[in-house]
Short mmCIF file of C-alpha atoms in Angstrom, two decimals:
data_model
loop_
_atom_site.label_atom_id
_atom_site.label_comp_id
_atom_site.label_asym_id
_atom_site.label_seq_id
_atom_site.Cartn_x
_atom_site.Cartn_y
_atom_site.Cartn_z
CA MET A 7 5.37 -11.19 -5.46
CA SER A 8 2.28 -12.50 -4.74
CA GLN A 9 0.59 -16.25 -4.73
CA SER A 10 -2.41 -17.50 -5.39
CA THR A 11 -5.73 -16.88 -2.69
CA LYS A 12 -6.08 -19.38 -0.52
CA ILE A 13 -9.73 -18.56 0.69
CA MET A 14 -13.44 -19.36 0.84
CA HIS A 15 -16.28 -18.19 2.30
CA THR A 16 -19.13 -20.42 4.34
CA GLU A 17 -22.13 -20.26 4.08
CA ASN A 18 -22.72 -18.62 7.19
CA ASN A 19 -20.11 -15.74 5.73
CA LYS A 20 -17.17 -17.30 7.44
CA ILE A 21 -13.56 -16.79 6.39
CA HIS A 22 -11.02 -20.01 5.66
CA MET A 23 -7.50 -19.89 4.31
CA ASP A 24 -5.15 -22.65 4.24
CA ILE A 25 -1.91 -22.23 6.79
CA ALA A 26 0.56 -21.82 4.16
CA HIS A 27 -1.63 -18.61 2.44
CA ILE A 28 -1.88 -16.80 5.95
CA LYS A 29 2.42 -17.88 6.89
CA PHE A 30 3.04 -15.98 3.10
CA LEU A 31 0.69 -12.49 4.56
CA PHE A 32 2.75 -12.90 7.70
CA LYS A 33 6.13 -12.73 5.71
CA GLN A 34 4.48 -10.03 3.39
CA MET A 35 3.81 -7.69 6.06
CA LEU A 36 7.59 -8.56 8.24
CA ARG A 37 9.39 -7.98 4.63
CA ILE A 38 7.60 -4.42 4.67
CA ARG A 39 7.92 -3.28 8.27
CA ARG A 40 11.71 -4.64 8.31
CA PHE A 41 12.32 -2.81 5.07
CA GLU A 42 11.06 0.21 6.46
CA GLU A 43 12.58 0.12 10.20
CA LYS A 44 15.76 -0.36 8.08
CA CYS A 45 14.85 2.78 5.89
CA ALA A 46 14.73 5.13 9.12
CA GLU A 47 17.48 3.60 10.13
CA LEU A 48 19.73 4.94 6.94
CA TYR A 49 17.58 8.08 6.36
CA THR A 50 19.30 9.61 9.86
CA GLN A 51 22.74 8.16 8.31
CA GLU A 52 22.01 10.68 5.73
CA LYS A 53 22.17 7.56 2.78
CA ILE A 54 18.08 8.52 2.00
CA ARG A 55 17.73 11.60 1.60
CA GLY A 56 14.43 13.89 0.48
CA PHE A 57 10.62 13.22 2.61
CA LEU A 58 10.25 9.99 4.44
CA HIS A 59 6.81 8.67 4.45
CA LEU A 60 6.66 5.29 6.59
CA TYR A 61 4.25 2.89 6.26
CA ILE A 62 4.58 0.70 9.67
CA GLY A 63 1.66 -0.33 11.15
CA GLU A 64 -0.53 -0.30 7.75
CA GLU A 65 0.53 -3.57 6.06
CA ALA A 66 -2.22 -5.44 6.26
CA VAL A 67 -3.92 -3.21 3.80
CA ALA A 68 -1.46 -3.80 1.13
CA VAL A 69 -0.76 -6.99 1.94
CA GLY A 70 -4.25 -7.97 1.81
CA VAL A 71 -5.60 -6.05 -0.92
CA MET A 72 -2.57 -6.80 -3.62
CA GLN A 73 -3.83 -10.73 -3.13
CA ALA A 74 -6.94 -10.20 -4.77
CA LEU A 75 -6.08 -8.60 -7.93
CA LYS A 76 -3.93 -10.50 -11.11
CA PRO A 77 -0.75 -9.28 -12.79
CA GLU A 78 -2.78 -7.89 -15.39
CA ASP A 79 -4.30 -5.10 -13.04
CA ALA A 80 -3.13 -1.38 -12.30
CA VAL A 81 -1.90 -0.08 -8.64
CA PHE A 82 -2.19 3.83 -7.91
CA GLY A 83 -0.45 4.51 -4.58
CA THR A 84 -0.17 7.64 -2.53
CA TYR A 85 3.72 9.23 -1.22
CA ARG A 86 3.52 6.44 1.39
CA GLU A 87 4.33 3.70 -0.95
CA HIS A 88 6.46 1.49 -0.01
CA GLY A 89 4.79 -1.42 1.45
CA HIS A 90 2.46 -0.85 -1.92
CA ALA A 91 5.10 -1.27 -4.04
CA ILE A 92 6.41 -4.18 -2.18
CA ALA A 93 3.78 -5.91 -1.87
CA ARG A 94 3.21 -5.69 -5.80
CA GLY A 95 6.02 -7.42 -6.29
CA LEU A 96 8.78 -4.98 -6.87
CA SER A 97 11.55 -6.32 -5.34
CA MET A 98 13.16 -4.43 -2.52
CA ASN A 99 16.45 -3.62 -4.92
CA LYS A 100 14.57 -1.80 -6.95
CA VAL A 101 13.18 0.06 -4.12
CA MET A 102 15.92 0.77 -1.82
CA SER A 103 18.30 2.36 -4.82
CA GLU A 104 14.95 4.33 -5.89
CA MET A 105 15.17 5.75 -1.91
CA PHE A 106 19.05 6.17 -2.88
CA GLY A 107 18.66 7.81 -5.69
CA LYS A 108 20.86 5.25 -7.95
CA ILE A 109 19.91 4.46 -11.52
CA THR A 110 19.30 0.84 -10.40
CA GLY A 111 15.59 2.63 -8.72
CA SER A 112 12.18 1.67 -10.58
CA SER A 113 12.11 5.49 -11.57
CA ARG A 114 15.85 5.56 -11.96
CA GLY A 115 16.70 7.49 -8.72
CA ARG A 116 14.46 10.02 -9.75
CA GLY A 117 11.74 9.82 -7.84
CA GLY A 118 13.02 8.83 -4.85
CA SER A 119 10.22 7.61 -1.77
CA MET A 120 7.42 9.03 -2.64
CA HIS A 121 7.72 8.36 -7.06
CA ILE A 122 8.17 4.49 -7.15
CA PHE A 123 7.06 3.15 -10.49
CA ASP A 124 6.74 0.07 -12.70
CA VAL A 125 5.50 -0.68 -15.74
CA GLU A 126 6.10 -4.20 -15.25
CA LYS A 127 4.12 -4.44 -12.57
CA GLN A 128 1.46 -2.25 -13.34
CA PHE A 129 2.38 -0.30 -10.32
CA TYR A 130 1.65 3.87 -11.61
CA GLY A 131 2.90 5.53 -8.16
CA GLY A 132 3.80 7.17 -5.94
CA ASN A 133 2.14 10.50 -5.84
CA ALA A 134 3.27 13.38 -3.49
CA ILE A 135 0.23 15.04 -3.94
CA VAL A 136 -2.89 14.00 -1.50
CA ALA A 137 -5.72 12.76 -3.64
CA GLY A 138 -3.04 13.32 -6.95
CA ALA A 139 -4.07 9.71 -8.10
CA LEU A 140 -7.37 9.36 -7.32
CA PRO A 141 -8.22 10.64 -11.28
CA LEU A 142 -5.42 9.09 -12.93
CA ALA A 143 -6.70 6.07 -11.79
CA VAL A 144 -10.58 6.88 -13.02
CA GLY A 145 -8.55 7.86 -16.27
CA LEU A 146 -6.88 4.33 -16.39
CA ALA A 147 -10.24 2.23 -15.75
CA LEU A 148 -11.80 4.41 -18.10
CA ALA A 149 -9.09 3.44 -20.81
CA ASN A 150 -9.40 -0.24 -19.81
CA LYS A 151 -13.34 0.20 -19.84
CA MET A 152 -12.95 1.69 -23.62
CA GLN A 153 -10.71 -1.21 -24.46
CA ASN A 154 -12.82 -3.59 -22.83
CA LYS A 155 -9.79 -4.72 -20.83
CA ASN A 156 -11.52 -6.94 -17.55
CA ASN A 157 -8.42 -5.05 -15.65
CA VAL A 158 -9.41 -3.51 -12.15
CA VAL A 159 -7.03 -0.35 -11.35
CA ALA A 160 -6.70 -0.50 -7.57
CA CYS A 161 -6.55 3.15 -6.46
CA PHE A 162 -4.93 3.41 -2.43
CA PHE A 163 -5.59 6.68 -0.85
CA GLY A 164 -5.77 8.38 2.35
CA GLU A 165 -8.58 9.20 4.40
CA GLY A 166 -7.05 12.69 3.82
CA ALA A 167 -8.15 12.99 0.72
CA VAL A 168 -11.51 12.92 0.83
CA ALA A 169 -11.22 16.52 1.94
CA GLU A 170 -10.09 16.96 -1.91
CA GLY A 171 -12.31 17.75 -4.91
CA GLU A 172 -10.29 14.86 -6.51
CA PHE A 173 -12.11 12.90 -4.23
CA HIS A 174 -16.06 13.27 -4.98
CA GLU A 175 -15.11 14.55 -8.52
CA SER A 176 -13.48 10.94 -9.00
CA LEU A 177 -16.06 8.88 -6.89
CA ASN A 178 -18.63 10.55 -8.87
CA LEU A 179 -17.07 9.72 -12.23
CA ALA A 180 -16.40 5.90 -11.52
CA LYS A 181 -20.00 5.18 -10.35
CA LEU A 182 -21.41 7.43 -13.35
CA TRP A 183 -19.73 5.46 -16.02
CA GLN A 184 -19.37 1.80 -13.94
CA LEU A 185 -15.73 2.18 -14.21
CA PRO A 186 -13.59 -0.99 -12.97
CA ILE A 187 -11.67 0.93 -9.86
CA LEU A 188 -11.34 -0.75 -6.59
CA PHE A 189 -10.82 2.78 -4.41
CA VAL A 190 -8.91 1.55 -1.10
CA CYS A 191 -9.26 4.38 1.66
CA GLU A 192 -6.17 3.92 4.27
CA ASN A 193 -8.03 5.28 6.76
CA ASN A 194 -5.37 5.78 9.66
CA GLY A 195 -7.42 8.71 11.92
CA TYR A 196 -4.91 11.50 11.19
CA ALA A 197 -4.43 13.82 7.60
CA MET A 198 -0.99 14.44 8.97
CA GLY A 199 -1.85 15.90 11.71
CA THR A 200 -5.02 16.24 11.76
CA ALA A 201 -7.56 13.72 13.55
CA LEU A 202 -10.26 13.15 11.13
CA ALA A 203 -12.73 13.69 14.17
CA ILE A 204 -12.07 17.47 14.56
CA SER A 205 -12.51 17.90 10.29
CA GLU A 206 -15.03 15.46 9.20
CA SER A 207 -18.94 15.81 9.70
CA GLN A 208 -18.95 12.23 8.61
CA GLN A 209 -16.33 10.47 9.40
CA HIS A 210 -16.99 7.05 8.11
CA ILE A 211 -15.54 7.54 4.57
CA PHE A 212 -17.32 4.26 2.95
CA ARG A 213 -20.77 6.32 3.57
CA LYS A 214 -19.56 8.99 1.45
CA ALA A 215 -18.98 6.76 -1.41
CA GLN A 216 -22.10 5.36 -0.65
CA SER A 217 -23.89 8.76 -1.29
CA TYR A 218 -22.26 8.32 -4.60
CA GLY A 219 -24.17 4.66 -5.03
CA LEU A 220 -20.67 2.62 -4.98
CA ALA A 221 -20.62 -0.38 -2.90
CA ALA A 222 -19.22 0.69 -0.25
CA HIS A 223 -18.22 -0.75 3.17
CA ALA A 224 -15.40 -0.80 6.82
CA VAL A 225 -13.06 -3.28 7.45
CA ASP A 226 -10.16 -4.20 10.57
CA GLY A 227 -7.61 -2.35 8.42
CA MET A 228 -5.72 -3.95 11.03
CA ASN A 229 -6.50 -7.95 10.17
CA VAL A 230 -4.67 -8.55 7.17
CA VAL A 231 -7.52 -11.97 6.44
CA GLU A 232 -10.68 -9.70 6.24
CA VAL A 233 -8.58 -7.04 4.18
CA GLU A 234 -8.05 -9.45 1.61
CA SER A 235 -11.36 -11.98 1.73
CA ALA A 236 -13.53 -7.82 1.60
CA ALA A 237 -10.86 -6.91 -1.69
CA SER A 238 -11.52 -10.37 -3.45
CA GLN A 239 -15.00 -10.03 -3.03
CA TYR A 240 -15.19 -6.50 -4.46
CA CYS A 241 -12.94 -7.36 -7.53
CA HIS A 242 -15.27 -10.32 -8.39
CA ARG A 243 -17.77 -7.65 -8.16
CA ILE A 244 -16.02 -5.35 -10.80
CA ARG A 245 -14.52 -7.98 -12.84
CA ASN A 246 -18.51 -8.98 -13.50
CA GLY A 247 -18.88 -5.64 -14.10
CA GLU A 248 -21.13 -4.32 -11.60
CA GLY A 249 -19.12 -0.78 -11.11
CA PRO A 250 -16.63 0.55 -9.26
CA CYS A 251 -16.35 -0.31 -5.21
CA LEU A 252 -14.56 1.79 -2.56
CA LEU A 253 -13.47 -0.69 1.08
CA GLU A 254 -12.27 1.55 3.25
CA CYS A 255 -9.61 0.01 5.77
CA ASN A 256 -9.26 1.32 9.80
CA THR A 257 -5.50 1.14 10.30
CA TYR A 258 -3.60 3.26 12.03
CA ARG A 259 0.36 4.48 11.39
CA PHE A 260 2.46 3.72 14.58
CA ARG A 261 5.28 6.16 13.34
CA GLY A 262 4.48 10.29 12.45
CA HIS A 263 3.36 11.38 9.42
CA SER A 264 6.96 11.99 8.50
CA MET A 265 10.56 11.83 10.13
CA PHE A 266 10.02 15.36 10.56
CA ASP A 267 6.98 14.89 12.67
CA THR A 268 6.93 15.43 16.76
CA GLN A 269 3.43 14.09 17.23
CA LEU A 270 2.20 16.47 19.71
CA TYR A 271 -1.00 15.97 18.15
CA ARG A 272 -1.66 12.73 19.61
CA ASP A 273 -1.12 10.53 23.14
CA ALA A 274 1.81 8.24 23.27
CA ASP A 275 -0.57 6.01 24.99
CA GLU A 276 -2.80 5.72 21.72
CA VAL A 277 -0.25 4.72 20.07
CA GLU A 278 1.11 2.26 21.73
CA GLN A 279 -2.80 0.91 22.19
CA TRP A 280 -2.67 0.13 18.40
CA LYS A 281 0.70 -1.36 18.42
CA SER A 282 -0.51 -3.89 20.81
CA LYS A 283 -3.41 -4.73 18.25
CA GLY A 284 -0.94 -4.44 15.52
CA PRO A 285 -1.30 -6.72 12.20
CA ILE A 286 2.11 -8.18 12.11
CA ILE A 287 1.79 -9.42 16.73
CA LYS A 288 -1.92 -10.08 15.96
CA LEU A 289 -1.06 -12.85 13.16
CA LYS A 290 1.80 -14.10 15.05
CA ARG A 291 -0.23 -14.05 18.13
CA TRP A 292 -3.03 -16.52 16.11
CA LEU A 293 -0.34 -18.69 14.23
CA GLU A 294 2.06 -19.46 17.48
CA ALA A 295 -1.81 -19.85 19.81
CA ASN A 296 -2.97 -22.26 16.80
CA GLY A 297 0.06 -24.25 17.12
CA LYS A 298 1.35 -23.12 13.37
CA LEU A 299 4.48 -20.77 14.06
CA ALA A 300 7.16 -22.74 15.60
CA ALA A 301 10.39 -20.47 17.59
CA ASP A 302 12.79 -22.00 14.79
CA GLU A 303 10.09 -21.47 11.99
CA LEU A 304 9.97 -17.75 12.77
CA SER A 305 13.31 -17.45 13.56
CA GLN A 306 13.91 -18.23 9.35
CA ILE A 307 11.84 -16.37 8.69
CA GLU A 308 13.22 -13.38 10.56
CA ASP A 309 16.67 -14.48 8.76
CA GLU A 310 15.52 -14.10 5.31
CA VAL A 311 14.21 -10.98 5.49
CA ALA A 312 17.30 -9.71 6.67
CA ASP A 313 19.19 -11.22 4.03
CA GLU A 314 17.02 -9.62 1.97
CA ILE A 315 17.59 -6.20 3.02
CA ASN A 316 20.98 -6.52 3.69
CA GLN A 317 21.30 -7.30 -0.07
CA ALA A 318 19.56 -4.05 -1.54
CA ILE A 319 21.79 -2.23 0.83
CA ALA A 320 24.52 -3.50 -1.10
CA PHE A 321 22.86 -3.77 -4.38
CA ALA A 322 21.83 0.19 -3.62
CA GLU A 323 25.43 1.43 -2.27
CA GLN A 324 26.83 0.12 -5.02
CA SER A 325 25.45 0.99 -8.13
CA GLU A 326 25.29 4.32 -10.01
CA LEU A 327 23.47 7.65 -9.88
CA GLU A 328 22.47 9.22 -13.13
CA ASP A 329 24.77 10.70 -15.62
CA VAL A 330 24.07 14.15 -15.21
CA ARG A 331 24.13 14.19 -19.26
CA ASP A 332 21.49 12.20 -19.35
CA LEU A 333 19.08 15.38 -17.13
CA TYR A 334 16.75 15.66 -19.90
CA LEU A 335 16.31 11.80 -20.89
CA GLY A 336 12.63 10.74 -20.92
CA VAL A 337 11.69 15.09 -20.42
CA TYR A 338 11.04 15.23 -23.97
CA ALA A 339 10.16 13.06 -27.04
CA GLU A 340 12.42 12.74 -29.24
CA GLU A 341 11.98 12.22 -32.99
CA ASN A 342 11.25 9.83 -34.92
CA SER A 343 10.10 8.25 -31.51
#
């Protein structure tokens, strides 16, 4: 789901958006938040199995960046990609069914939480390997350039990925070949349970990108308006042939790394401090303070989101598992294909 961007910059570089668009951003973030809260419940009921990495707290990054993309652009996510998929426009029915392992899921139920994939939406995962999407995204960006397609490839990754060789190799080649790619670092401060502060000598990820010659800077990843503005400016540069860019979004995950994380590596007070400046509550306060979001309108939005989620659960529960006879479907090339 997307909406045309209603964003302008004044001469002093202040951001202006129309209220309808800001409310759209608010609802998109709320859809992701409530969807994932329900997923956590369903996981404890063992209706969702395998691993589950929640995006709660980071919604502004996916929602903001997606506004800068066109339908023909491509997106690569992480294993925490439910928010990326929903913000990109995949239906909750498809995403929830994938979580349930049903054939109506975006990957026929074969991928689960970490491998949501949808060619129609140009959504190329979902990747369980840390930094695994980076070289894939560079490859697609290279293909776009060789075919003279003026499409942007957006590649999301966490700050833990910068410790992997793929990060450096990908940025090096992207700059060397001036590829049309936007790298989006979701810096939530922790690579699983390891704080960035005790693992990286240079903790500003954007500076690593600048060392390779990329245009790069950091934004408040809890501010969806700021994220959209920065992503839009970088996508404009990329479409003009000015080469790859990196946007570092400083954010925070409110839940553990996965459902099995006891979070012994951080204080509860730290989590609560970040929650108080979370992307949804921050925007809600602004809308209410400016008289743009009445209580009855908020209630209506919450009801609409709840209905959408309930319908997705019903759809997933009523869907079938894939027939075991189709186990090898898509695994091997078929004759005459």
